[in-house]
mmCIF file of C-alpha atoms and ligand atoms in Angstrom:
data_model
loop_
_atom_site.group_PDB
_atom_site.id
_atom_site.type_symbol
_atom_site.label_atom_id
_atom_site.label_comp_id
_atom_site.label_asym_id
_atom_site.label_seq_id
_atom_site.Cartn_x
_atom_site.Cartn_y
_atom_site.Cartn_z
ATOM 1 C CA MET A 1 30.038 -16.556 -18.059
ATOM 2 C CA GLN A 2 27.112 -16.546 -20.280
ATOM 3 C CA ILE A 3 24.670 -18.729 -21.841
ATOM 4 C CA ALA A 4 22.813 -15.922 -23.482
ATOM 5 C CA THR A 5 21.265 -17.100 -26.833
ATOM 6 C CA GLN A 6 23.396 -19.502 -28.275
ATOM 7 C CA PRO A 7 22.602 -20.735 -31.959
ATOM 8 C CA PHE A 8 23.823 -23.755 -30.899
ATOM 9 C CA SER A 9 23.414 -25.846 -33.946
ATOM 10 C CA GLN A 10 27.246 -24.464 -33.496
ATOM 11 C CA ALA A 11 27.855 -23.826 -29.910
ATOM 12 C CA PRO A 12 28.066 -25.429 -27.336
ATOM 13 C CA ALA A 13 26.302 -26.012 -23.972
ATOM 14 C CA LYS A 14 27.338 -23.233 -21.245
ATOM 15 C CA HIS A 15 26.492 -20.826 -18.795
ATOM 16 C CA GLY A 16 25.157 -17.268 -17.671
ATOM 17 C CA VAL A 17 25.775 -14.479 -15.818
ATOM 18 C CA ALA A 18 23.302 -13.729 -13.129
ATOM 19 C CA ALA A 19 19.602 -15.115 -13.489
ATOM 20 C CA ASP A 20 17.737 -11.539 -13.201
ATOM 21 C CA ALA A 21 15.052 -12.690 -15.103
ATOM 22 C CA ALA A 22 14.498 -16.194 -13.174
ATOM 23 C CA PRO A 23 11.259 -16.075 -10.519
ATOM 24 C CA ARG A 24 13.175 -16.338 -7.032
ATOM 25 C CA PRO A 25 12.989 -20.229 -5.915
ATOM 26 C CA ALA A 26 11.614 -21.126 -2.441
ATOM 27 C CA ASN A 27 15.075 -21.685 -1.355
ATOM 28 C CA PRO A 28 17.174 -18.969 -0.925
ATOM 29 C CA ASP A 29 20.103 -20.583 -2.108
ATOM 30 C CA TRP A 30 18.241 -21.354 -5.180
ATOM 31 C CA THR A 31 17.989 -25.862 -4.924
ATOM 32 C CA VAL A 32 15.302 -27.823 -5.667
ATOM 33 C CA GLU A 33 14.807 -31.734 -5.523
ATOM 34 C CA GLN A 34 15.676 -33.311 -8.313
ATOM 35 C CA GLY A 35 12.319 -34.607 -8.893
ATOM 36 C CA TRP A 36 14.321 -37.764 -10.677
ATOM 37 C CA GLU A 37 11.011 -39.684 -10.962
ATOM 38 C CA HIS A 38 9.015 -37.039 -12.951
ATOM 39 C CA TYR A 39 11.694 -36.927 -15.333
ATOM 40 C CA SER A 40 9.275 -38.920 -18.860
ATOM 41 C CA ALA A 41 10.534 -41.229 -21.262
ATOM 42 C CA ALA A 42 11.509 -39.152 -23.721
ATOM 43 C CA ASP A 43 13.864 -37.211 -21.298
ATOM 44 C CA HIS A 44 15.685 -40.195 -20.486
ATOM 45 C CA ALA A 45 15.875 -41.020 -24.415
ATOM 46 C CA THR A 46 17.141 -37.313 -24.969
ATOM 47 C CA TRP A 47 19.996 -38.486 -22.119
ATOM 48 C CA LYS A 48 20.697 -41.333 -24.355
ATOM 49 C CA THR A 49 20.600 -39.929 -27.417
ATOM 50 C CA LEU A 50 23.227 -36.657 -26.345
ATOM 51 C CA PHE A 51 25.112 -39.833 -24.083
ATOM 52 C CA GLU A 52 25.735 -41.710 -26.624
ATOM 53 C CA ARG A 53 27.193 -39.701 -29.818
ATOM 54 C CA GLN A 54 29.091 -37.751 -27.612
ATOM 55 C CA THR A 55 30.619 -41.485 -25.810
ATOM 56 C CA ARG A 56 31.568 -42.131 -29.249
ATOM 57 C CA LEU A 57 33.265 -39.138 -30.272
ATOM 58 C CA LEU A 58 35.195 -39.184 -26.976
ATOM 59 C CA PRO A 59 38.127 -41.881 -27.028
ATOM 60 C CA GLY A 60 41.266 -40.007 -28.159
ATOM 61 C CA ARG A 61 39.814 -36.650 -27.579
ATOM 62 C CA ALA A 62 38.621 -36.125 -24.172
ATOM 63 C CA CYS A 63 41.685 -36.191 -21.410
ATOM 64 C CA ASP A 64 42.021 -39.186 -19.314
ATOM 65 C CA ALA A 65 40.949 -37.941 -16.075
ATOM 66 C CA PHE A 66 37.678 -37.373 -18.027
ATOM 67 C CA LEU A 67 37.532 -40.726 -19.207
ATOM 68 C CA GLN A 68 38.216 -42.131 -16.093
ATOM 69 C CA GLY A 69 36.067 -39.966 -14.049
ATOM 70 C CA LEU A 70 33.257 -40.859 -16.086
ATOM 71 C CA ARG A 71 34.085 -45.011 -15.716
ATOM 72 C CA ASP A 72 33.683 -44.109 -11.614
ATOM 73 C CA LEU A 73 30.410 -42.769 -12.053
ATOM 74 C CA PRO A 74 27.179 -44.349 -11.895
ATOM 75 C CA ILE A 75 26.627 -42.010 -15.711
ATOM 76 C CA ASP A 76 25.378 -44.300 -18.594
ATOM 77 C CA ALA A 77 23.489 -44.182 -21.256
ATOM 78 C CA HIS A 78 20.525 -45.932 -20.170
ATOM 79 C CA GLN A 79 19.020 -43.001 -17.979
ATOM 80 C CA ILE A 80 19.102 -39.462 -16.582
ATOM 81 C CA PRO A 81 21.755 -39.923 -13.465
ATOM 82 C CA ASP A 82 19.843 -39.821 -10.228
ATOM 83 C CA PHE A 83 21.977 -37.165 -8.434
ATOM 84 C CA ARG A 84 21.821 -39.279 -4.887
ATOM 85 C CA ARG A 85 23.797 -42.074 -6.705
ATOM 86 C CA VAL A 86 26.235 -39.855 -7.732
ATOM 87 C CA ASN A 87 26.812 -38.361 -4.643
ATOM 88 C CA THR A 88 27.453 -40.789 -3.118
ATOM 89 C CA ALA A 89 30.691 -41.383 -5.573
ATOM 90 C CA LEU A 90 31.573 -38.019 -6.020
ATOM 91 C CA LEU A 91 31.289 -37.598 -2.161
ATOM 92 C CA ARG A 92 33.490 -40.402 -1.647
ATOM 93 C CA ARG A 93 36.266 -39.901 -4.042
ATOM 94 C CA THR A 94 36.470 -35.831 -3.669
ATOM 95 C CA GLY A 95 33.950 -34.320 -1.395
ATOM 96 C CA TRP A 96 32.088 -32.749 -3.999
ATOM 97 C CA GLN A 97 27.988 -33.026 -4.285
ATOM 98 C CA LEU A 98 25.314 -31.948 -6.877
ATOM 99 C CA VAL A 99 22.446 -30.007 -5.761
ATOM 100 C CA ALA A 100 19.690 -29.546 -8.318
ATOM 101 C CA VAL A 101 18.892 -26.106 -9.598
ATOM 102 C CA PRO A 102 16.386 -25.045 -11.956
ATOM 103 C CA GLY A 103 18.830 -23.228 -13.974
ATOM 104 C CA LEU A 104 21.051 -19.974 -14.040
ATOM 105 C CA VAL A 105 21.566 -18.685 -10.306
ATOM 106 C CA PRO A 106 22.888 -15.242 -9.312
ATOM 107 C CA ASP A 107 26.604 -15.391 -9.345
ATOM 108 C CA ALA A 108 27.057 -15.070 -5.525
ATOM 109 C CA VAL A 109 24.584 -17.920 -4.900
ATOM 110 C CA PHE A 110 26.277 -20.126 -7.712
ATOM 111 C CA PHE A 111 30.034 -18.937 -5.409
ATOM 112 C CA GLY A 112 28.647 -20.042 -2.594
ATOM 113 C CA HIS A 113 27.775 -23.549 -3.321
ATOM 114 C CA LEU A 114 30.891 -23.840 -5.461
ATOM 115 C CA ALA A 115 32.634 -22.826 -2.183
ATOM 116 C CA GLU A 116 31.357 -25.581 -0.392
ATOM 117 C CA ARG A 117 31.921 -28.253 -2.908
ATOM 118 C CA ARG A 118 28.388 -27.989 -4.102
ATOM 119 C CA PHE A 119 28.038 -28.235 -7.651
ATOM 120 C CA PRO A 120 24.933 -26.564 -9.039
ATOM 121 C CA ALA A 121 23.118 -28.306 -11.477
ATOM 122 C CA GLY A 122 20.473 -28.167 -13.736
ATOM 123 C CA ASN A 123 18.032 -30.465 -13.129
ATOM 124 C CA PHE A 124 16.266 -30.166 -16.712
ATOM 125 C CA ILE A 125 16.916 -31.688 -19.832
ATOM 126 C CA ARG A 126 17.013 -29.995 -23.092
ATOM 127 C CA SER A 127 14.272 -30.844 -25.678
ATOM 128 C CA ALA A 128 14.419 -33.556 -28.307
ATOM 129 C CA GLY A 129 14.518 -30.276 -31.090
ATOM 130 C CA GLN A 130 17.399 -28.682 -29.257
ATOM 131 C CA LEU A 131 19.825 -30.920 -29.206
ATOM 132 C CA ASP A 132 22.225 -28.547 -30.073
ATOM 133 C CA TYR A 133 21.288 -25.565 -28.785
ATOM 134 C CA LEU A 134 21.099 -24.167 -25.293
ATOM 135 C CA GLU A 135 20.268 -21.354 -23.439
ATOM 136 C CA GLU A 136 21.218 -22.741 -19.914
ATOM 137 C CA PRO A 137 22.963 -25.419 -18.621
ATOM 138 C CA ASP A 138 20.946 -28.330 -18.414
ATOM 139 C CA VAL A 139 21.892 -31.638 -16.891
ATOM 140 C CA PHE A 140 23.004 -33.076 -19.632
ATOM 141 C CA HIS A 141 26.169 -30.082 -19.938
ATOM 142 C CA ASP A 142 26.339 -30.141 -15.816
ATOM 143 C CA VAL A 143 26.373 -33.959 -15.053
ATOM 144 C CA PHE A 144 27.823 -35.474 -18.105
ATOM 145 C CA GLY A 145 30.257 -32.386 -18.765
ATOM 146 C CA HIS A 146 31.064 -31.504 -15.165
ATOM 147 C CA VAL A 147 30.875 -34.478 -12.631
ATOM 148 C CA PRO A 148 33.962 -36.464 -14.429
ATOM 149 C CA MET A 149 36.029 -34.002 -14.015
ATOM 150 C CA LEU A 150 34.934 -33.385 -10.296
ATOM 151 C CA MET A 151 36.319 -36.654 -10.042
ATOM 152 C CA ASN A 152 39.543 -35.129 -10.308
ATOM 153 C CA PRO A 153 41.881 -33.790 -7.500
ATOM 154 C CA ALA A 154 42.902 -30.713 -9.046
ATOM 155 C CA MET A 155 39.697 -29.870 -10.280
ATOM 156 C CA ALA A 156 38.227 -30.018 -7.405
ATOM 157 C CA ASN A 157 40.264 -27.758 -5.765
ATOM 158 C CA PHE A 158 39.980 -25.401 -8.572
ATOM 159 C CA ILE A 159 36.574 -24.757 -8.848
ATOM 160 C CA GLN A 160 36.143 -24.654 -5.003
ATOM 161 C CA ALA A 161 39.172 -22.021 -5.056
ATOM 162 C CA TYR A 162 36.972 -20.197 -7.776
ATOM 163 C CA GLY A 163 33.816 -20.393 -5.765
ATOM 164 C CA GLN A 164 35.748 -18.518 -2.842
ATOM 165 C CA GLY A 165 37.705 -15.991 -5.254
ATOM 166 C CA GLY A 166 33.844 -15.378 -7.059
ATOM 167 C CA LEU A 167 32.747 -13.527 -4.097
ATOM 168 C CA ARG A 168 36.289 -11.417 -3.665
ATOM 169 C CA ALA A 169 36.380 -10.408 -7.077
ATOM 170 C CA GLN A 170 32.807 -9.033 -7.633
ATOM 171 C CA GLN A 171 33.610 -7.082 -4.610
ATOM 172 C CA LEU A 172 36.962 -5.766 -6.194
ATOM 173 C CA GLY A 173 34.692 -5.169 -9.334
ATOM 174 C CA GLN A 174 37.018 -7.619 -10.826
ATOM 175 C CA LEU A 175 34.570 -10.390 -12.042
ATOM 176 C CA ALA A 176 34.505 -10.301 -15.635
ATOM 177 C CA GLN A 177 38.357 -11.104 -15.424
ATOM 178 C CA LEU A 178 38.066 -13.943 -12.958
ATOM 179 C CA ALA A 179 35.553 -15.368 -15.298
ATOM 180 C CA ARG A 180 37.172 -15.290 -18.352
ATOM 181 C CA VAL A 181 39.943 -18.003 -16.209
ATOM 182 C CA TYR A 182 37.451 -19.900 -15.620
ATOM 183 C CA TRP A 183 36.084 -19.968 -19.035
ATOM 184 C CA TYR A 184 39.109 -20.660 -20.678
ATOM 185 C CA THR A 185 39.679 -23.690 -18.364
ATOM 186 C CA VAL A 186 36.584 -25.163 -16.493
ATOM 187 C CA GLU A 187 34.826 -24.779 -19.246
ATOM 188 C CA PHE A 188 36.583 -24.521 -22.682
ATOM 189 C CA GLY A 189 40.507 -25.448 -21.854
ATOM 190 C CA LEU A 190 42.564 -28.353 -23.644
ATOM 191 C CA LEU A 191 45.562 -29.568 -22.363
ATOM 192 C CA GLN A 192 48.838 -31.357 -23.444
ATOM 193 C CA GLN A 193 48.683 -35.468 -23.070
ATOM 194 C CA GLY A 194 51.763 -37.529 -24.860
ATOM 195 C CA HIS A 195 52.423 -35.789 -27.635
ATOM 196 C CA GLY A 196 48.869 -34.183 -28.400
ATOM 197 C CA LEU A 197 45.956 -31.906 -27.187
ATOM 198 C CA ARG A 198 43.163 -33.241 -24.956
ATOM 199 C CA ILE A 199 40.181 -31.655 -23.737
ATOM 200 C CA TYR A 200 38.916 -31.221 -20.388
ATOM 201 C CA GLY A 201 36.959 -28.300 -20.850
ATOM 202 C CA ALA A 202 32.835 -29.383 -19.806
ATOM 203 C CA GLY A 203 31.388 -26.765 -22.351
ATOM 204 C CA ILE A 204 33.449 -28.628 -25.294
ATOM 205 C CA VAL A 205 33.123 -32.022 -24.079
ATOM 206 C CA SER A 206 29.394 -31.595 -23.432
ATOM 207 C CA SER A 207 29.031 -30.561 -26.959
ATOM 208 C CA PHE A 208 29.253 -32.540 -30.325
ATOM 209 C CA SER A 209 30.017 -29.855 -32.675
ATOM 210 C CA GLU A 210 32.652 -27.895 -30.455
ATOM 211 C CA THR A 211 34.483 -31.404 -29.629
ATOM 212 C CA ARG A 212 35.667 -32.145 -33.276
ATOM 213 C CA TYR A 213 35.825 -28.616 -33.801
ATOM 214 C CA ALA A 214 38.240 -27.956 -31.277
ATOM 215 C CA LEU A 215 40.864 -30.540 -31.233
ATOM 216 C CA ASP A 216 40.584 -31.150 -35.866
ATOM 217 C CA ASP A 217 39.123 -27.990 -36.814
ATOM 218 C CA ALA A 218 41.565 -25.354 -38.698
ATOM 219 C CA SER A 219 39.927 -22.363 -37.370
ATOM 220 C CA PRO A 220 40.003 -21.566 -34.137
ATOM 221 C CA ASN A 221 43.957 -20.864 -32.490
ATOM 222 C CA ARG A 222 45.282 -23.064 -29.490
ATOM 223 C CA LEU A 223 47.749 -21.050 -27.501
ATOM 224 C CA ARG A 224 49.476 -21.693 -25.064
ATOM 225 C CA PHE A 225 47.571 -20.981 -21.358
ATOM 226 C CA CYS A 226 48.966 -17.800 -19.875
ATOM 227 C CA LEU A 227 47.391 -16.422 -16.417
ATOM 228 C CA GLU A 228 47.178 -12.766 -16.788
ATOM 229 C CA ARG A 229 46.636 -12.664 -20.798
ATOM 230 C CA VAL A 230 43.624 -14.814 -20.471
ATOM 231 C CA MET A 231 42.657 -12.363 -17.646
ATOM 232 C CA ARG A 232 42.472 -9.796 -20.776
ATOM 233 C CA THR A 233 40.757 -11.942 -22.886
ATOM 234 C CA ARG A 234 37.360 -11.892 -23.917
ATOM 235 C CA TYR A 235 35.185 -14.750 -25.169
ATOM 236 C CA ARG A 236 32.289 -15.283 -27.022
ATOM 237 C CA ILE A 237 28.989 -17.185 -25.102
ATOM 238 C CA ASP A 238 26.878 -17.386 -28.760
ATOM 239 C CA ASP A 239 29.244 -19.451 -31.219
ATOM 240 C CA LEU A 240 32.359 -21.776 -31.313
ATOM 241 C CA GLN A 241 35.619 -20.343 -29.620
ATOM 242 C CA GLU A 242 37.965 -18.795 -31.207
ATOM 243 C CA THR A 243 40.572 -19.352 -29.435
ATOM 244 C CA TYR A 244 41.499 -22.466 -26.703
ATOM 245 C CA PHE A 245 44.150 -22.288 -24.313
ATOM 246 C CA VAL A 246 46.525 -25.032 -23.385
ATOM 247 C CA ILE A 247 47.959 -26.368 -20.123
ATOM 248 C CA HIS A 248 50.791 -28.896 -19.353
ATOM 249 C CA ASP A 249 48.682 -30.931 -17.108
ATOM 250 C CA LEU A 250 46.011 -30.674 -14.581
ATOM 251 C CA ASP A 251 48.667 -29.939 -11.816
ATOM 252 C CA GLU A 252 48.301 -26.745 -13.396
ATOM 253 C CA LEU A 253 45.211 -25.670 -11.920
ATOM 254 C CA LEU A 254 46.031 -27.022 -8.366
ATOM 255 C CA ALA A 255 48.996 -24.151 -8.724
ATOM 256 C CA LEU A 256 46.126 -21.845 -10.181
ATOM 257 C CA ALA A 257 43.833 -22.563 -7.069
ATOM 258 C CA GLN A 258 46.318 -21.484 -5.071
ATOM 259 C CA THR A 259 47.996 -18.124 -6.523
ATOM 260 C CA ASP A 260 46.341 -14.712 -4.908
ATOM 261 C CA PHE A 261 44.494 -12.752 -7.351
ATOM 262 C CA ALA A 262 44.900 -9.793 -5.986
ATOM 263 C CA PRO A 263 48.207 -8.124 -7.364
ATOM 264 C CA LEU A 264 47.257 -9.786 -10.832
ATOM 265 C CA TYR A 265 43.832 -7.591 -10.706
ATOM 266 C CA ALA A 266 45.561 -4.631 -9.614
ATOM 267 C CA ARG A 267 47.846 -5.168 -12.625
ATOM 268 C CA VAL A 268 45.291 -6.134 -14.825
ATOM 269 C CA ALA A 269 43.215 -3.848 -14.287
ATOM 270 C CA GLY A 270 42.971 -0.458 -16.622
ATOM 271 C CA GLN A 271 44.934 -2.614 -19.184
ATOM 272 C CA PRO A 272 43.269 -3.259 -22.403
ATOM 273 C CA ASP A 273 41.339 -6.094 -23.089
ATOM 274 C CA TYR A 274 42.353 -9.013 -25.913
ATOM 275 C CA GLN A 275 39.802 -9.503 -28.186
ATOM 276 C CA PRO A 276 38.587 -13.644 -28.358
ATOM 277 C CA SER A 277 40.597 -13.775 -31.827
ATOM 278 C CA ASP A 278 44.142 -12.040 -30.991
ATOM 279 C CA VAL A 279 47.370 -13.935 -31.307
ATOM 280 C CA LEU A 280 49.982 -12.090 -29.364
ATOM 281 C CA PRO A 281 53.448 -11.978 -30.359
ATOM 282 C CA THR A 282 54.086 -13.153 -26.911
ATOM 283 C CA ASP A 283 51.989 -16.218 -27.077
ATOM 284 C CA THR A 284 53.100 -19.998 -27.782
ATOM 285 C CA VAL A 285 51.351 -20.675 -30.641
ATOM 286 C CA PHE A 286 50.329 -24.758 -30.637
ATOM 287 C CA HIS A 287 48.067 -23.953 -33.843
ATOM 288 C CA ARG A 288 47.658 -20.240 -35.880
ATOM 289 C CA GLY A 289 43.795 -20.643 -36.483
ATOM 290 C CA THR A 290 42.889 -19.770 -40.157
ATOM 291 C CA ARG A 291 39.681 -17.680 -38.955
ATOM 292 C CA ALA A 292 37.819 -19.961 -41.676
ATOM 293 C CA TYR A 293 34.428 -20.731 -39.647
ATOM 294 C CA GLN A 294 34.055 -17.190 -38.552
ATOM 295 C CA ALA A 295 34.892 -16.033 -42.161
ATOM 296 C CA ALA A 296 32.205 -18.545 -43.784
ATOM 297 C CA ARG A 297 29.965 -17.465 -40.746
ATOM 298 C CA ALA A 298 30.119 -14.082 -41.676
ATOM 299 C CA ALA A 299 29.864 -14.563 -45.164
ATOM 300 C CA SER A 300 26.151 -16.478 -44.286
ATOM 301 C CA THR A 301 25.098 -13.856 -42.300
ATOM 302 C CA THR A 302 26.165 -10.667 -44.486
ATOM 303 C CA ARG A 303 23.760 -12.215 -47.322
ATOM 304 C CA ALA A 304 20.907 -13.745 -44.998
ATOM 305 C CA GLY A 305 20.946 -10.587 -43.728
HETATM 306 N N1 HBI B 1 24.776 -20.653 -12.681
HETATM 307 N N2 HBI B 1 23.392 -23.061 -12.823
HETATM 308 C C1 HBI B 1 24.415 -22.064 -13.058
HETATM 309 N N3 HBI B 1 25.422 -22.502 -13.911
HETATM 310 C C2 HBI B 1 26.833 -21.880 -14.027
HETATM 311 O O1 HBI B 1 27.589 -21.932 -14.465
HETATM 312 C C3 HBI B 1 26.485 -20.315 -13.563
HETATM 313 C C4 HBI B 1 25.471 -19.915 -12.579
HETATM 314 N N4 HBI B 1 25.134 -18.871 -12.422
HETATM 315 C C5 HBI B 1 26.554 -18.019 -12.827
HETATM 316 C C6 HBI B 1 27.400 -18.070 -13.322
HETATM 317 N N5 HBI B 1 27.553 -19.414 -13.642
HETATM 318 C C7 HBI B 1 28.591 -17.330 -13.942
HETATM 319 O O2 HBI B 1 28.364 -16.389 -14.287
HETATM 320 C C8 HBI B 1 30.214 -17.342 -13.320
HETATM 321 O O3 HBI B 1 30.905 -18.650 -13.010
HETATM 322 C C9 HBI B 1 30.586 -16.016 -13.233
HETATM 323 FE FE1 FE B 2 29.591 -25.272 -17.642
#
């Protein structure tokens, strides 16, 4: 996945492919100290602003597992969480822990950590002037967005399996296809809960604009998740998504974690990609997007440029 440059006034917090430009840190696994003592009052204030505006939006939008995970963690508005305290709760619940990294790390390093149930989390926080714009995943995206779901056993197993599968996919030249599965689930997934849709994806739940857009806006497609279809679907890294895929419940991730991807890579290889906006005759459609948001964006870009 890609963090790239985001017009993040619109877009969510996300992630990137290899961190080629970053200087190689002293540790071969790229970990650093969180350095919790070094956060400034302004850093904690930024966290508070982000935390409060997100938690106001989440009841009725985030799935129950996310809200429960958040309640069970020592994470609140007052200060940037101390990874040591978070890890006590997380280790006890699902055997996961956070490790601090300075930003994006190379794919292989990222997968190596996930395979060992270590989630690399940025130790820095975005600046107060860029609350909605992120080039690399920071501590708010990584901790607020991802850690509540890591308290859930299905998600805990799925992300570990992604780490294990990532190294294999790289060797097979199929990483792009696997990364799409992560993107459309862990980062931008929706699920069915009762009669409605709810958010479980970290990229949505950590983004002020996308939290409402993903569920309430008429623009994007909301389609039933289908593994092979998703493996062939490109995604946007620099703007709000054009399509969200919906799973029945988190147990569907458990099944995904146990899936052998090798035959799927073989089938998908050589078949054309789908565009982020495509709706196929074979899709189960919860909502067909109007694309109004994308049309307005295109119009304003044309006028400006
Ligand atoms: N590094 N810190 C960090 N966080 C990520 O989410 C991340 C990364 N490196 C690579 C990566 N994601 C993705 O490109 C892989 O999931 C494919
Ligand atoms: Fe993320």
